[in-house]
Short mmCIF file of C-alpha atoms in Angstrom, two decimals:
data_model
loop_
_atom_site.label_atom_id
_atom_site.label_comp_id
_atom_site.label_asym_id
_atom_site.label_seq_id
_atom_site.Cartn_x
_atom_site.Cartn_y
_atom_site.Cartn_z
CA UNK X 1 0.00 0.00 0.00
CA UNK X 2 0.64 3.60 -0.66
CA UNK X 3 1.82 6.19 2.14
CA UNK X 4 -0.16 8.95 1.86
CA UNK X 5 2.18 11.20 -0.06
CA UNK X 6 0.71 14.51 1.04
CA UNK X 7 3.99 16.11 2.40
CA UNK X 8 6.30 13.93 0.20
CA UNK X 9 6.59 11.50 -2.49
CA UNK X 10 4.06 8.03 -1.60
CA UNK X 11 6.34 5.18 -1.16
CA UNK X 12 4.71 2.19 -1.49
CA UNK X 13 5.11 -0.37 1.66
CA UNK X 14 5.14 -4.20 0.98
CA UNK X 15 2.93 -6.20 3.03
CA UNK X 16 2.76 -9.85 3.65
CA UNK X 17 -0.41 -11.51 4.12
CA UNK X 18 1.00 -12.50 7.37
CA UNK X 19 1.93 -8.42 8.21
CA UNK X 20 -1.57 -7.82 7.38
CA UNK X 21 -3.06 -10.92 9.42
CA UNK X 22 -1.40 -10.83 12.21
CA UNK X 23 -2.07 -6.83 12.28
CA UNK X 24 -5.89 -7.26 12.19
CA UNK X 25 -5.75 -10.49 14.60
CA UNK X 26 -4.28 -7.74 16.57
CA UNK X 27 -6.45 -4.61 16.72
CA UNK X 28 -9.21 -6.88 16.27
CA UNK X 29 -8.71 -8.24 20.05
CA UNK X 30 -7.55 -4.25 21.13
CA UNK X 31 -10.99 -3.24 20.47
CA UNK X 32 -12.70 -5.93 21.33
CA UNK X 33 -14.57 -7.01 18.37
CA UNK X 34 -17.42 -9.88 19.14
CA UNK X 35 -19.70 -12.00 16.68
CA UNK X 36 -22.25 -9.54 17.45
CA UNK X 37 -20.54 -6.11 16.30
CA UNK X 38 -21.20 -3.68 13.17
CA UNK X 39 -19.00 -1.67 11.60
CA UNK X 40 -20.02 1.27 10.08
CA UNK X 41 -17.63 3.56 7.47
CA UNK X 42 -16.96 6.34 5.25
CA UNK X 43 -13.40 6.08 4.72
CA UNK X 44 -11.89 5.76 1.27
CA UNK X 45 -10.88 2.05 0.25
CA UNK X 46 -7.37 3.13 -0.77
CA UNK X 47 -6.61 4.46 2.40
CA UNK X 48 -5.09 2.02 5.10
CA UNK X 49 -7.67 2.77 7.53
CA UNK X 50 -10.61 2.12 5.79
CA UNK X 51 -8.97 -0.59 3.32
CA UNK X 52 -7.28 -2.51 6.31
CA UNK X 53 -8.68 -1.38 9.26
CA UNK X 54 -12.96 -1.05 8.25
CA UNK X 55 -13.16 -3.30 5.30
CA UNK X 56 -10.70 -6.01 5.34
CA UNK X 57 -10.99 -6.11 9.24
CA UNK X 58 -14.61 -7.30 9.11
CA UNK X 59 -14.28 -9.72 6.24
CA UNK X 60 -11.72 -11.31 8.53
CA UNK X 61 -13.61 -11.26 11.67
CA UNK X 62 -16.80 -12.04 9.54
CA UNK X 63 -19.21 -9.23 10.72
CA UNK X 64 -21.35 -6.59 8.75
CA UNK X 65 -19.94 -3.66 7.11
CA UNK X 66 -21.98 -0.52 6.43
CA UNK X 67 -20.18 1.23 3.54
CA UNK X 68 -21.02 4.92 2.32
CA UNK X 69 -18.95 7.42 0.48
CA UNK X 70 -16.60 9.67 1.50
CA UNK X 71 -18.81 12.44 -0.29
CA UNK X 72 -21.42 10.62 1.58
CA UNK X 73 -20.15 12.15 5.18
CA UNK X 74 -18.25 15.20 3.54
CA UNK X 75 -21.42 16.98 1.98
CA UNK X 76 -23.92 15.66 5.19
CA UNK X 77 -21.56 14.56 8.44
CA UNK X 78 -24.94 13.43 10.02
CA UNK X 79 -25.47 10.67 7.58
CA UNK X 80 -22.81 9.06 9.23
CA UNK X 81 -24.19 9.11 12.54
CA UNK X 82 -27.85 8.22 11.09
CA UNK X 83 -26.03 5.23 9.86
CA UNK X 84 -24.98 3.95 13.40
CA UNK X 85 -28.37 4.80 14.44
CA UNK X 86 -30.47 2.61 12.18
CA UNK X 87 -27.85 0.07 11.85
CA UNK X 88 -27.21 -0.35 15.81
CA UNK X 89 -23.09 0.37 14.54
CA UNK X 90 -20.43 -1.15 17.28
CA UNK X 91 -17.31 -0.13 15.68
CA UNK X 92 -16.60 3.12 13.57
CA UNK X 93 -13.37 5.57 13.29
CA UNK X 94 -12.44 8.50 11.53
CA UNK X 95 -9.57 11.41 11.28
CA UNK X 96 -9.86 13.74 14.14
CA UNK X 97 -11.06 16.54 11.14
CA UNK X 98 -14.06 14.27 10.93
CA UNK X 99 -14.99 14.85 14.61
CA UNK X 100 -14.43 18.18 13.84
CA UNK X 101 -16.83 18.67 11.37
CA UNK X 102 -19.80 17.03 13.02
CA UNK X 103 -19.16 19.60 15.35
CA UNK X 104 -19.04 22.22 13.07
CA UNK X 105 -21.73 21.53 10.66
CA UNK X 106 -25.00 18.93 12.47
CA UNK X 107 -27.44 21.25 14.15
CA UNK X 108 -29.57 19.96 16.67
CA UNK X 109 -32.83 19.76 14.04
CA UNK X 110 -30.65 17.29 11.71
CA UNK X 111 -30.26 14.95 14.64
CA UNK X 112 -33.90 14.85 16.14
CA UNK X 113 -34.42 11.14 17.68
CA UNK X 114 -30.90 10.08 16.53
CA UNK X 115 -29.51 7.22 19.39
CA UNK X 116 -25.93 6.88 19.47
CA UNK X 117 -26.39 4.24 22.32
CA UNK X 118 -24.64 1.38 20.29
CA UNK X 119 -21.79 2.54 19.38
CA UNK X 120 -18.84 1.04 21.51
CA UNK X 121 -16.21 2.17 19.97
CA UNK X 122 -14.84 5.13 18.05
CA UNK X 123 -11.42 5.07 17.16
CA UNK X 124 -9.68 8.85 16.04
CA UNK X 125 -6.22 8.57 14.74
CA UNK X 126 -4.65 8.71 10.92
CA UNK X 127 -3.73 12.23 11.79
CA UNK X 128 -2.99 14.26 14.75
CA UNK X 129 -6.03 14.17 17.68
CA UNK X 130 -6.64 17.25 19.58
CA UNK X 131 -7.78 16.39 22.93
CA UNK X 132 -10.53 19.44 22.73
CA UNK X 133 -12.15 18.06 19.39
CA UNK X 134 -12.83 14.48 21.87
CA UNK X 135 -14.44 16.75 25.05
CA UNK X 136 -16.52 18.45 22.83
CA UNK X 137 -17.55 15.73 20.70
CA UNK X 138 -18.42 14.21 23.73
CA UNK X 139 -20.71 16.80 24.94
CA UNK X 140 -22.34 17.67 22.11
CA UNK X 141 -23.44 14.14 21.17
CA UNK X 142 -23.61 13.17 24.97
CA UNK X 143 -27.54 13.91 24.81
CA UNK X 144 -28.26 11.61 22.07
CA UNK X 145 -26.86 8.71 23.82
CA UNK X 146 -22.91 8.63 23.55
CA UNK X 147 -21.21 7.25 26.12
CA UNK X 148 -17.71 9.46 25.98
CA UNK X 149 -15.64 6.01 27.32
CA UNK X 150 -15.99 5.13 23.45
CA UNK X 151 -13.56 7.87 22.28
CA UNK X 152 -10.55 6.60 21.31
CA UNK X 153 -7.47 7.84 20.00
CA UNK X 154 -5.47 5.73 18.47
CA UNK X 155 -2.20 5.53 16.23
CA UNK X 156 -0.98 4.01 13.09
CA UNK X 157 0.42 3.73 10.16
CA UNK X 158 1.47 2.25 7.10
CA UNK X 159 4.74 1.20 7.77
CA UNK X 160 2.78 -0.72 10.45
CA UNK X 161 -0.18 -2.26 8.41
CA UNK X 162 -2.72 0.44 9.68
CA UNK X 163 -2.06 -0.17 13.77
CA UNK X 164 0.18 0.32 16.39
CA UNK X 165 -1.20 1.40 19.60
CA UNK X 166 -4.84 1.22 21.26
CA UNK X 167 -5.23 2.88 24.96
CA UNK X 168 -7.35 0.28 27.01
CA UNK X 169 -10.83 -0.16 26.55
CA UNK X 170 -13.64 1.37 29.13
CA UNK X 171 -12.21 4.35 30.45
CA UNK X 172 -12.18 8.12 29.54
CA UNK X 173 -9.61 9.24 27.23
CA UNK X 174 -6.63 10.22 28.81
CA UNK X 175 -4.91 13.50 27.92
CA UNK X 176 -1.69 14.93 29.36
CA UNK X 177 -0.93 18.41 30.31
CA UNK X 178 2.35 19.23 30.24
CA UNK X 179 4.52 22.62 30.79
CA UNK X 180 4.99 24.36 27.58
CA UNK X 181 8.11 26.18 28.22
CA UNK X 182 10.09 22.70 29.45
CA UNK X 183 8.59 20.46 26.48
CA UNK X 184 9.87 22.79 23.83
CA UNK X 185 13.11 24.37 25.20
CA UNK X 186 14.29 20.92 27.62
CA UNK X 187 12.48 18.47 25.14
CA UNK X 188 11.19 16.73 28.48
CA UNK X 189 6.86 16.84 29.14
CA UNK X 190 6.69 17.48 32.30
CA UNK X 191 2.93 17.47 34.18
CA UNK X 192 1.47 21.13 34.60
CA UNK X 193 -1.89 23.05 35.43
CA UNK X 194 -0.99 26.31 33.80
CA UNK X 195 -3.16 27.42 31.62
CA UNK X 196 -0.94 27.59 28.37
CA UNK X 197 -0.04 23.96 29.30
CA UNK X 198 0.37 21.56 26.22
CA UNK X 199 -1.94 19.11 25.58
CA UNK X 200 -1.64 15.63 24.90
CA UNK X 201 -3.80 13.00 23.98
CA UNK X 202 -2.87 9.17 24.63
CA UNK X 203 -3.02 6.68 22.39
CA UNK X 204 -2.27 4.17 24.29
CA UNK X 205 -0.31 1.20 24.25
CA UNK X 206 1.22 -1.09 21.75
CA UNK X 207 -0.56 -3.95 20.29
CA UNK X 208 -0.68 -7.73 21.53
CA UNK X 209 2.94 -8.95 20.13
CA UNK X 210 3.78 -5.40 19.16
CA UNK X 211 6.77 -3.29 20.70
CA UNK X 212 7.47 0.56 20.69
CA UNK X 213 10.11 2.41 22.05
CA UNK X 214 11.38 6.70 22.44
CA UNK X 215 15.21 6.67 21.40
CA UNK X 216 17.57 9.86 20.91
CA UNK X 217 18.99 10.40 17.22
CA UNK X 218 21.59 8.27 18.28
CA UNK X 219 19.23 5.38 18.68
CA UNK X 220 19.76 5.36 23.26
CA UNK X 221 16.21 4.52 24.51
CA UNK X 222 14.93 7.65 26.34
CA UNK X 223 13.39 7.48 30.10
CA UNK X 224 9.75 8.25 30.85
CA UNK X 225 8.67 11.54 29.40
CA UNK X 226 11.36 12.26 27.42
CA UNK X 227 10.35 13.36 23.90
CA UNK X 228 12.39 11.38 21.11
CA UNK X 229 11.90 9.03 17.95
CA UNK X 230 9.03 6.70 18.25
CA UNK X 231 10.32 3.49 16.78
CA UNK X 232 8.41 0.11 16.36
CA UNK X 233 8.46 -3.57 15.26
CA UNK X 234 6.35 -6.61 15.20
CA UNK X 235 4.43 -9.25 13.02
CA UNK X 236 2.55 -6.20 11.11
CA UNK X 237 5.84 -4.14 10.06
CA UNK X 238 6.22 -3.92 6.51
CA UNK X 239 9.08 -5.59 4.75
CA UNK X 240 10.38 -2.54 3.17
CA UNK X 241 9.48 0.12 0.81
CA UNK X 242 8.96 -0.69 -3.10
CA UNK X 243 12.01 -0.86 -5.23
CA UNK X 244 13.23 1.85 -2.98
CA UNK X 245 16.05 0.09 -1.32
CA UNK X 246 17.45 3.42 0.16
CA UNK X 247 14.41 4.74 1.53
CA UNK X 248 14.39 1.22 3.30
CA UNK X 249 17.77 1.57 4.68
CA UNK X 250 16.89 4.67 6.27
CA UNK X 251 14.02 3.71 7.89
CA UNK X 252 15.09 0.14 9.76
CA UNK X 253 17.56 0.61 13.20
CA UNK X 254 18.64 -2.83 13.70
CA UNK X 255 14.96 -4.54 13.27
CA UNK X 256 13.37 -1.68 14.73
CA UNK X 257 11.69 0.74 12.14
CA UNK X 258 11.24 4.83 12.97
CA UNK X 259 8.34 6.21 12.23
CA UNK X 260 9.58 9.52 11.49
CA UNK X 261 6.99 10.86 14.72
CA UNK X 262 8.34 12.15 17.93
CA UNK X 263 6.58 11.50 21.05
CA UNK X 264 6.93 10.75 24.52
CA UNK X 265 5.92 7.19 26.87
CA UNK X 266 4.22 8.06 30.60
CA UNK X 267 3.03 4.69 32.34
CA UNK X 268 3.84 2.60 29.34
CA UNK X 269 1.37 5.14 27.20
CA UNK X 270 2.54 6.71 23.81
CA UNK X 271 1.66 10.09 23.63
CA UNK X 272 2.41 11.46 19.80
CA UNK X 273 3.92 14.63 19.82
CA UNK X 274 4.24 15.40 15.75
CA UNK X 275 6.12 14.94 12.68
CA UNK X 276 9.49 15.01 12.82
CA UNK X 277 10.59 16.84 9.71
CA UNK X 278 7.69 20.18 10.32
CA UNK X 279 9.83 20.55 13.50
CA UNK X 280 9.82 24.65 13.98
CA UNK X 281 13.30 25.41 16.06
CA UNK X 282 13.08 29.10 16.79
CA UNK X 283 15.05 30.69 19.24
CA UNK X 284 15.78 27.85 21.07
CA UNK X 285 12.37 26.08 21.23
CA UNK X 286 10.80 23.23 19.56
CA UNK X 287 7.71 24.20 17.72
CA UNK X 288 4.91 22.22 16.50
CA UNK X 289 2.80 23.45 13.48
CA UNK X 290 -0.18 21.78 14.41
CA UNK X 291 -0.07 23.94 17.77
CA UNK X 292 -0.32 27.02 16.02
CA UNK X 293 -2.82 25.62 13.61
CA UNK X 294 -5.08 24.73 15.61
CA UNK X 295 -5.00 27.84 17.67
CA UNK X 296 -5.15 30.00 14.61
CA UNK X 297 -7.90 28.26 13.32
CA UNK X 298 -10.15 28.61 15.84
CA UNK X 299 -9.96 32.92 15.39
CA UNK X 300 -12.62 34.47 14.05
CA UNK X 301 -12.90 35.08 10.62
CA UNK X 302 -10.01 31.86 9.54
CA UNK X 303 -11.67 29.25 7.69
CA UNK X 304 -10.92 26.00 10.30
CA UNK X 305 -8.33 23.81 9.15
CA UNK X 306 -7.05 26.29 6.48
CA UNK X 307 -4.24 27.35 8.16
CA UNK X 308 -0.22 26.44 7.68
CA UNK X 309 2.61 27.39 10.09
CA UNK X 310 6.09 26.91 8.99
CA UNK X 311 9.74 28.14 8.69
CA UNK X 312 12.23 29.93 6.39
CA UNK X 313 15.39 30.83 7.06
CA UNK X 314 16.24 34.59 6.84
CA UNK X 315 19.62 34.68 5.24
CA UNK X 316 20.68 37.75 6.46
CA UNK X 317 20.37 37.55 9.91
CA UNK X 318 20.65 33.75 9.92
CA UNK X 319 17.93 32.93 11.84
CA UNK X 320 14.32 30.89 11.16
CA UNK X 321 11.52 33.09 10.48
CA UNK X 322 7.98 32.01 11.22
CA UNK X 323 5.61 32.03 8.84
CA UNK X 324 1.70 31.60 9.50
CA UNK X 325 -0.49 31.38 6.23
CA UNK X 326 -4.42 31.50 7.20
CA UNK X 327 -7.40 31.27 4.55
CA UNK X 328 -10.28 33.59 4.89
CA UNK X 329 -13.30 34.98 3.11
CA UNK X 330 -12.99 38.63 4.20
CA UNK X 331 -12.30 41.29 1.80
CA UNK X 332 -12.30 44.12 4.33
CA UNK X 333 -9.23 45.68 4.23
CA UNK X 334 -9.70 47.21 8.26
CA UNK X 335 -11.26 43.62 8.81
CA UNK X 336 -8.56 41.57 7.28
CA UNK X 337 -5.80 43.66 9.63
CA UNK X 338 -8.13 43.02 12.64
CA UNK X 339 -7.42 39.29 12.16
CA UNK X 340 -3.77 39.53 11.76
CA UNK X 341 -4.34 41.28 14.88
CA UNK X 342 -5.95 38.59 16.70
CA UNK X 343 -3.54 35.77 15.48
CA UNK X 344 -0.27 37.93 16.93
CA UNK X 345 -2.18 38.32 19.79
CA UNK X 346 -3.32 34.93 20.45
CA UNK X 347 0.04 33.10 19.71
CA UNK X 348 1.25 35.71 22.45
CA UNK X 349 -1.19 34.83 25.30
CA UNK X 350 -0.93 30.85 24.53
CA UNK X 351 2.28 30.51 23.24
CA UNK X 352 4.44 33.45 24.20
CA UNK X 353 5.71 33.67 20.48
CA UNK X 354 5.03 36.12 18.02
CA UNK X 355 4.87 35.21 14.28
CA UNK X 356 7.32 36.97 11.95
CA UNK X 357 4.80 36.96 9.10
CA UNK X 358 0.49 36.20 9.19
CA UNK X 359 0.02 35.97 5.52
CA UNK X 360 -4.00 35.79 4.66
CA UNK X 361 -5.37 34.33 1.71
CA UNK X 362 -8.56 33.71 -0.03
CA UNK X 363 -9.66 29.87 0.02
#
């Protein structure tokens, strides 16, 4: 199967049936699937987690599969959740943007009489999970009969099969607040109760037969809450990448494989910082895009999840200049420098960093 390719070339990963076997064997027991569950899905079938994870999982484990279109969801998010509803769904998962947009977009009249009641579990992982989109899903939908122990954020990837770590079943979603200033200065996530504290969300621990471990660049495992390189192995690792024998080389540490994600372990629990390569080092700290992202998008007048953070080097004063590009629909020119406004001053407050450039565009 393909990686994704959308912030570099795909690569395609070689599977074995075994790799893909043992990997839904596995998940399959992490989230408990019984003779009696339903699966209900949206997600394309030439993406890992609704190829291997939705489709190929319930041939295996021989239970239904409700299949709609990813146009389906996209152009009416309720449908999916109408679909649980009159199918009784178990099992269902999406990206955390998906969350996102049935919080967005279903109004209370498009979910009269919906009952959510069946659904046991509702996995959020092929991209980064922000532990507010699972609080307020939870809330919103609360009312119409989800139970918000079902949340759960999990991670994968292709390299992988689709999965690698599941937190435990029946208990509310973790999520770790850390202090901001130690994480990206000290590289270390240390517990805090500020109020610009970092948040993580877990996702848990490795599979049945799986193994994943933090390590320095030099490959040293790191102690508890130490940020490093996540690297993995087990039955479902891939056997390399396709007729790209260098890309494969770089990749495998002595039968272990890196992921190219950092993130951290606290109690045996992976907690997924980012990406390694959109690491943002500015004076001296360790930024994540999706930090600033998020925060961004949530200001007034910024079309949600149109935003990009990122860095350039000034060569004349040798130093990394941040750069946040936001979409909006506002022509205004008094209206449009109100916003810039507002994204200064809200990476300020929460992150005590100012950009060096807010570019806005139209969508």
């Amino acid at each position: 199967q393909y990686t994704s390719g959308s912030t570099a070339d795909p690569k395609g990963v070689v599977l074995t049936h075994y790799n893909l076997l043992s990997n839904i064997r596995a998940y399959g027991k992490g989230i408990n699937v019984t003779p009696d569950s339903v699966a209900v899905s949206w997600l394309p079938l030439y993406h890992d987690m609704g190829l291997i994870g939705m489709w190929l999982g319930s041939l295996y484990h021989g239970i239904p599969l409700i299949l709609m279109t990813p146009f389906s969801f996209l152009n009416r998010p309720e449908r999916w959740l109408w679909a649980i509803h009159h199918h009784r769904g178990t099992h269902s998962g999406a990206p955390n943007f998906a969350y996102e947009l049935c919080l967005r977009k279903i109004e209370p009249a498009m979910i009269e009489g919906l009952d959510l009641s069946s659904w046991r579990m509702a996995a959020n992982g092929a991209e980064k999970v922000y532990p507010r989109t699972l609080k307020d899903f939870a809330t919103k939908f609360a009312p119409y009969g989800l139970n918000s122990k079902i949340l759960l954020p999990v991670y994968g990837l292709a390299e992988s099969s689709v999965a690698l770590t599941i937190p435990p079943l029946d208990r509310e979603f973790r999520v770790d607040r850390v202090d901001r200033r130690k994480f990206e200065e000290q590289s270390r996530a240390v517990p805090s109760d500020e109020k610009n504290a970092l948040e993580f969300a877990s996702c848990g621990l490795p599979l049945e037969g799986h193994e994943v471990r933090i390590v320095d660049d030099q490959d040293n495992v790191l102690g508890e809450r130490c940020v490093g390189n996540l690297q993995f192995r087990g039955p479902s690792s891939m056997q390399g990448y396709y007729n790209n024998p260098t890309a494969t080389k770089a990749v495998f540490h002595d039968g272990w494989i890196d992921s190219g994600d950092l993130a951290y372990q606290a109690d045996g629990e992976i907690f997924i910082t980012g990406r390694r390569k959109d690491l943002i080092i500015k004076a001296g700290r360790n930024l994540y895009p999706v930090e600033i992202e998020e925060l961004v998008g949530h200001i007034p007048g910024v079309r949600q999840g149109c935003v990009t953070a990122f860095s350039v080097m000034d060569e004349n004063q040798s130093t990394e200049q941040l750069i946040v590009v936001a979409e909006t629909r506002e022509k205004n020119k008094a209206k449009r420098q109100e916003i810039e406004d507002k994204i200064r001053e809200a990476m300020a407050t929460m992150q005590d960093i100012v950009p060096d450039k807010v570019i806005l565009v139209p969508p």
